[in-house]
Coordinates of N, CA and C in Angstrom, one line a residue:
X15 N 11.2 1.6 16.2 CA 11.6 0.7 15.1 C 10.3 0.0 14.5
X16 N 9.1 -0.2 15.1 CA 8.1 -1.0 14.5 C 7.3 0.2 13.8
X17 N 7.6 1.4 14.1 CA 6.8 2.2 13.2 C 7.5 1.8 11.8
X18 N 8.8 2.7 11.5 CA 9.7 2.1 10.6 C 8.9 0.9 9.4
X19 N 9.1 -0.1 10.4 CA 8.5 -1.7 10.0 C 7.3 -1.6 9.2
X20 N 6.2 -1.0 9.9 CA 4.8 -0.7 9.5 C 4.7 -0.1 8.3
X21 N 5.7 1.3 8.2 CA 5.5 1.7 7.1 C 6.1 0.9 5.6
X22 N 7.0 0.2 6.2 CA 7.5 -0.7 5.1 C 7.0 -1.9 4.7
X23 N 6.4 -2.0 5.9 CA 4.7 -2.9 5.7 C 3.6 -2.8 4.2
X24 N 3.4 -1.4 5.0 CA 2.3 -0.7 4.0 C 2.9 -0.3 2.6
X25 N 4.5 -0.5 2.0 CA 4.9 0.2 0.9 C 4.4 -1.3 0.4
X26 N 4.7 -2.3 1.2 CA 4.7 -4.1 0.5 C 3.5 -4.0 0.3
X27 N 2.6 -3.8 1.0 CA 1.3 -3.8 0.5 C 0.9 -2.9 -1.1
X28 N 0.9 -1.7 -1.1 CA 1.3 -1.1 -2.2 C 1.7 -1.7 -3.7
X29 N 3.4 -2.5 -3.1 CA 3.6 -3.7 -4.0 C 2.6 -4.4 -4.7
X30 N 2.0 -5.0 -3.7 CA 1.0 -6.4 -4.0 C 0.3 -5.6 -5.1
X31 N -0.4 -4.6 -4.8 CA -1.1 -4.5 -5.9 C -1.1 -3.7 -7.1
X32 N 0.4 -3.5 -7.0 CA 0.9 -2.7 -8.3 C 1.0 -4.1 -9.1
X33 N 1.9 -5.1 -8.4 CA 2.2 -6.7 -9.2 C 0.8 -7.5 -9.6
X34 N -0.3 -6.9 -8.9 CA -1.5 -7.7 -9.4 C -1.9 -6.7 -10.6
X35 N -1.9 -5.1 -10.5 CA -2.2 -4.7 -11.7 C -1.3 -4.8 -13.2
X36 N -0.5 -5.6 -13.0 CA 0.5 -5.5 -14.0 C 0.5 -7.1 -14.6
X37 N -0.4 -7.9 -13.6 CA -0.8 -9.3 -14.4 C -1.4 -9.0 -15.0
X38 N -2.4 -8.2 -14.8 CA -3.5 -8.0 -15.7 C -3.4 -7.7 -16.9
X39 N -2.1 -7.2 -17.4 CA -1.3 -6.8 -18.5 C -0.7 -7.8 -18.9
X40 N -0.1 -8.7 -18.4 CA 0.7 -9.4 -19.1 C 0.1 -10.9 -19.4
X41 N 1.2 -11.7 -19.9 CA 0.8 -12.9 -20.5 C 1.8 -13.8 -20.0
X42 N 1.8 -15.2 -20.3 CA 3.2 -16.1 -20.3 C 3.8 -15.8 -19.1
X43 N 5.3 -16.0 -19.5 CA 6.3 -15.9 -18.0 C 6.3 -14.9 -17.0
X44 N 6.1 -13.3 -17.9 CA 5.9 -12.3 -17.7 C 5.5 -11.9 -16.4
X45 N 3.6 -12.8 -17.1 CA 2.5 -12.8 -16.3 C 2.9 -14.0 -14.6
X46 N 3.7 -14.7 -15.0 CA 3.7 -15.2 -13.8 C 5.0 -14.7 -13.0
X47 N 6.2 -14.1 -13.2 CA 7.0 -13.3 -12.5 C 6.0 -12.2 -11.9
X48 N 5.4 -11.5 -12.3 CA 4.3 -10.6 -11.3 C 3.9 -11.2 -10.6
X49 N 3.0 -12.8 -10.9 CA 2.4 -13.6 -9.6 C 3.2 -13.8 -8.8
X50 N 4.7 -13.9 -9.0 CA 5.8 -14.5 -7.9 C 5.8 -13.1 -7.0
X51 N 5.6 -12.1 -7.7 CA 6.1 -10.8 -7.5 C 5.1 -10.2 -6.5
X52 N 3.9 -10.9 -6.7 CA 2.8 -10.1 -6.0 C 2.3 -11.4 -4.7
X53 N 3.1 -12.5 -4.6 CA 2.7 -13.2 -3.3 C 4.1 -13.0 -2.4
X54 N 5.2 -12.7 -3.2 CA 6.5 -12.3 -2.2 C 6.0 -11.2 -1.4
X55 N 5.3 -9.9 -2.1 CA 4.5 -9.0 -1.9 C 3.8 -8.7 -0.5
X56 N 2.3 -9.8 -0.8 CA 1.8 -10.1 0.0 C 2.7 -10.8 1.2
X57 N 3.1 -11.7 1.5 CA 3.8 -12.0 2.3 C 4.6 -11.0 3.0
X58 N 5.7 -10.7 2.6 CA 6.4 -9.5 3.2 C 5.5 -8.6 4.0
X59 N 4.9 -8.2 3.3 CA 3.9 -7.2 4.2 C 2.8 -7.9 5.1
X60 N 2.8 -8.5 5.0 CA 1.7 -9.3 6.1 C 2.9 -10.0 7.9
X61 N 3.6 -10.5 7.2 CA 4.5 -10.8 8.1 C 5.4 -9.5 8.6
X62 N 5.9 -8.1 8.0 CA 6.0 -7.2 8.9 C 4.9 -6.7 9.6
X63 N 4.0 -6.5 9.3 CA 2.6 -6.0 9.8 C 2.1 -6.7 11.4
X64 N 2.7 -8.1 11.3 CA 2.4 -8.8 12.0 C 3.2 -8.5 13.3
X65 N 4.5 -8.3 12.8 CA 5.8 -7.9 13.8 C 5.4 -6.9 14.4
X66 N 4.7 -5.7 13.4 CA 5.3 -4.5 13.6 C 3.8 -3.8 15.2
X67 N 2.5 -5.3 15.0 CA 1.9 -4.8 16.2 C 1.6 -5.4 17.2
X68 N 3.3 -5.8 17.3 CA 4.2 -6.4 18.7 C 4.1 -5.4 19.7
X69 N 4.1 -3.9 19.1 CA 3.8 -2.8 20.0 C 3.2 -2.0 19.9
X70 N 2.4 -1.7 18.6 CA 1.7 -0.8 18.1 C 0.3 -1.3 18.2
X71 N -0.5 -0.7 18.9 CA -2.3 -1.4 19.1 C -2.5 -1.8 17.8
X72 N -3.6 -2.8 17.5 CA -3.9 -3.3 16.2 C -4.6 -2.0 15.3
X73 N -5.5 -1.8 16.2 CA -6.5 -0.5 15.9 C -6.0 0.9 15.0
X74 N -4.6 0.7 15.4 CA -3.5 2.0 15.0 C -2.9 1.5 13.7
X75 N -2.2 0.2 14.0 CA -1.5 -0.4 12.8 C -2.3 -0.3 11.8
X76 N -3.9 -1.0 11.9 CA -4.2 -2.0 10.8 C -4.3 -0.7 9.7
X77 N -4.7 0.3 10.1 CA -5.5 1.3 9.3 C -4.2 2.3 9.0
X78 N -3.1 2.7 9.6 CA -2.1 2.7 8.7 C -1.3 2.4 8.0
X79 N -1.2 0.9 7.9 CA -0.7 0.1 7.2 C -1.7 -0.1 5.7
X80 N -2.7 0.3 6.0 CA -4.2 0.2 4.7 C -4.2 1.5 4.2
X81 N -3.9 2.5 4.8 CA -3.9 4.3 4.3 C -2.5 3.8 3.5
X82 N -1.5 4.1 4.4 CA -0.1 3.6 3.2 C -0.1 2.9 2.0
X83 N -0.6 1.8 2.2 CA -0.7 0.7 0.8 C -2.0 1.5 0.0
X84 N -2.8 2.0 0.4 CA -4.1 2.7 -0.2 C -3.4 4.2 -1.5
X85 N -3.0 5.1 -0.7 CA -1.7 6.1 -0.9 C -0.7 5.9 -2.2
X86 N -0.3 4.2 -1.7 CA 0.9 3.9 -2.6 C 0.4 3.8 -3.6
X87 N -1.1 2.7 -3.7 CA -1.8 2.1 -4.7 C -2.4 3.3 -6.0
X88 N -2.8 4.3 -5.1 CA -3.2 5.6 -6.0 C -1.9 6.1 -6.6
X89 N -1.1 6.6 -6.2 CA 0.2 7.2 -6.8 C 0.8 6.2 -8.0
X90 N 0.8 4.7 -7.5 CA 1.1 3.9 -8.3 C 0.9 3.9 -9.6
X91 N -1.0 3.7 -9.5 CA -1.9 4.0 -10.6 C -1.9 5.5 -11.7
X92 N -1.5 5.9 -11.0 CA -1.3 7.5 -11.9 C -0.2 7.7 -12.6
X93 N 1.2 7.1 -12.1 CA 2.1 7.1 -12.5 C 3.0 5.8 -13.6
X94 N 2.4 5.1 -13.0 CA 2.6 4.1 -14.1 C 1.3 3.4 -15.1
X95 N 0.0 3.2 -14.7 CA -1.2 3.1 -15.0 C -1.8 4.1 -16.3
X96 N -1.4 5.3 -15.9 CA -2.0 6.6 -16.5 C -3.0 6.9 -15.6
X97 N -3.5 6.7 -14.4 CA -5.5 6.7 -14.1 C -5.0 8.2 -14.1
X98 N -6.5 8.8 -14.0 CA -6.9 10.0 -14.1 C -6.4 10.9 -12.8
X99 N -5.9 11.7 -12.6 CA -5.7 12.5 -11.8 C -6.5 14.1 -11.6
X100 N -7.9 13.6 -10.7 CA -8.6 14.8 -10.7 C -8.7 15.7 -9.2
X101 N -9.3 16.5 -9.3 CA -9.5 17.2 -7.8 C -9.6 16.4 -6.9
X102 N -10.7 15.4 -7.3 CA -11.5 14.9 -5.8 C -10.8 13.9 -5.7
X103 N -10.0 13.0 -6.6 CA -8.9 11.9 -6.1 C -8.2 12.7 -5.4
X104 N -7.6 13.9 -5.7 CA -6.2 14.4 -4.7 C -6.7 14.8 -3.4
X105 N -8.3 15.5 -3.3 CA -8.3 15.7 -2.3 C -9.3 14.7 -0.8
X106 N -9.2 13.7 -1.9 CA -9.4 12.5 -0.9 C -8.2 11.1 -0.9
X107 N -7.3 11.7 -1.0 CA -5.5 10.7 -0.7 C -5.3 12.0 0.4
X108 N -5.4 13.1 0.2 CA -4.6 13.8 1.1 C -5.5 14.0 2.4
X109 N -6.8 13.8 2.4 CA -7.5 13.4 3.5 C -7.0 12.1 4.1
X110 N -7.2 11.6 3.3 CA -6.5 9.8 3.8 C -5.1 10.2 4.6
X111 N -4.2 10.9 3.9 CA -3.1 10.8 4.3 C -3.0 11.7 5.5
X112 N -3.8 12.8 5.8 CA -4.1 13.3 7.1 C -4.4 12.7 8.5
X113 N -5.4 11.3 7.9 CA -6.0 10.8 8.8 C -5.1 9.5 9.1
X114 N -3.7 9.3 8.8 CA -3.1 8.7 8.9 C -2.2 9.1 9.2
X115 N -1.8 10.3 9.2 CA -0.7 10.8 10.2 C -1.6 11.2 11.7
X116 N -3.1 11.6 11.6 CA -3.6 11.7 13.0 C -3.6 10.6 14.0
X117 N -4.1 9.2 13.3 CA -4.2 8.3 14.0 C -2.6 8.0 14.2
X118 N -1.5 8.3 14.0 CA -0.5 8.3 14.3 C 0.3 9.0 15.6
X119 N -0.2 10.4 15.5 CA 0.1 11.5 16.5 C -1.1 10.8 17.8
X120 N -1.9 9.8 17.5 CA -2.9 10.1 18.7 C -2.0 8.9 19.5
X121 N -1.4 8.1 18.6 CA -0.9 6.5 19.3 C 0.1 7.1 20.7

């Protein structure tokens, strides 16, 4: 169950900083529903993260829960952002994401 957690950890994280790149866009009320949006964010994810290495070594969590939100953050960016989608971004997320399901299989 705390894996579960973790990874829904790491989507919050992800969150945070989709909602911080999207202040940077806006203005007014707008701009501050993202700020609400990006400390619920932060929060959520910090407090499952917290839960979630009730059983899971820190050493295992911290860095999956940082590949996930890292993962989400790039996909985020390409898909709603526009950023560039080149060789060596794809083939350094899918390293990332390798080395995040390793340190997973090692736990």
């Amino acid at each position: 169950m705390n894996w579960l957690i973790l990874i829904v950890a790491g989507l919050f994280e992800a969150g945070f900083a989709f909602c911080l790149g999207k202040m940077k866009e806006t203005v007014g009320v707008e701009h501050w529903a993202w700020c609400a949006g990006f400390l619920a964010s932060l929060s959520l994810s910090m407090v499952l993260l917290a839960k979630a290495v009730h059983t899971i070594p820190i050493g295992t969590a911290y860095p999956v829960w940082t590949g996930i939100g890292a993962v989400g953050t790039v996909v985020a960016g390409i898909v709603f952002f526009k950023e560039p989608v080149t060789f060596w971004r794809m083939f350094f997320i899918f390293t990332l994401i390798a080395s995040v399901v390793g340190l997973k299989m090692a736990h």
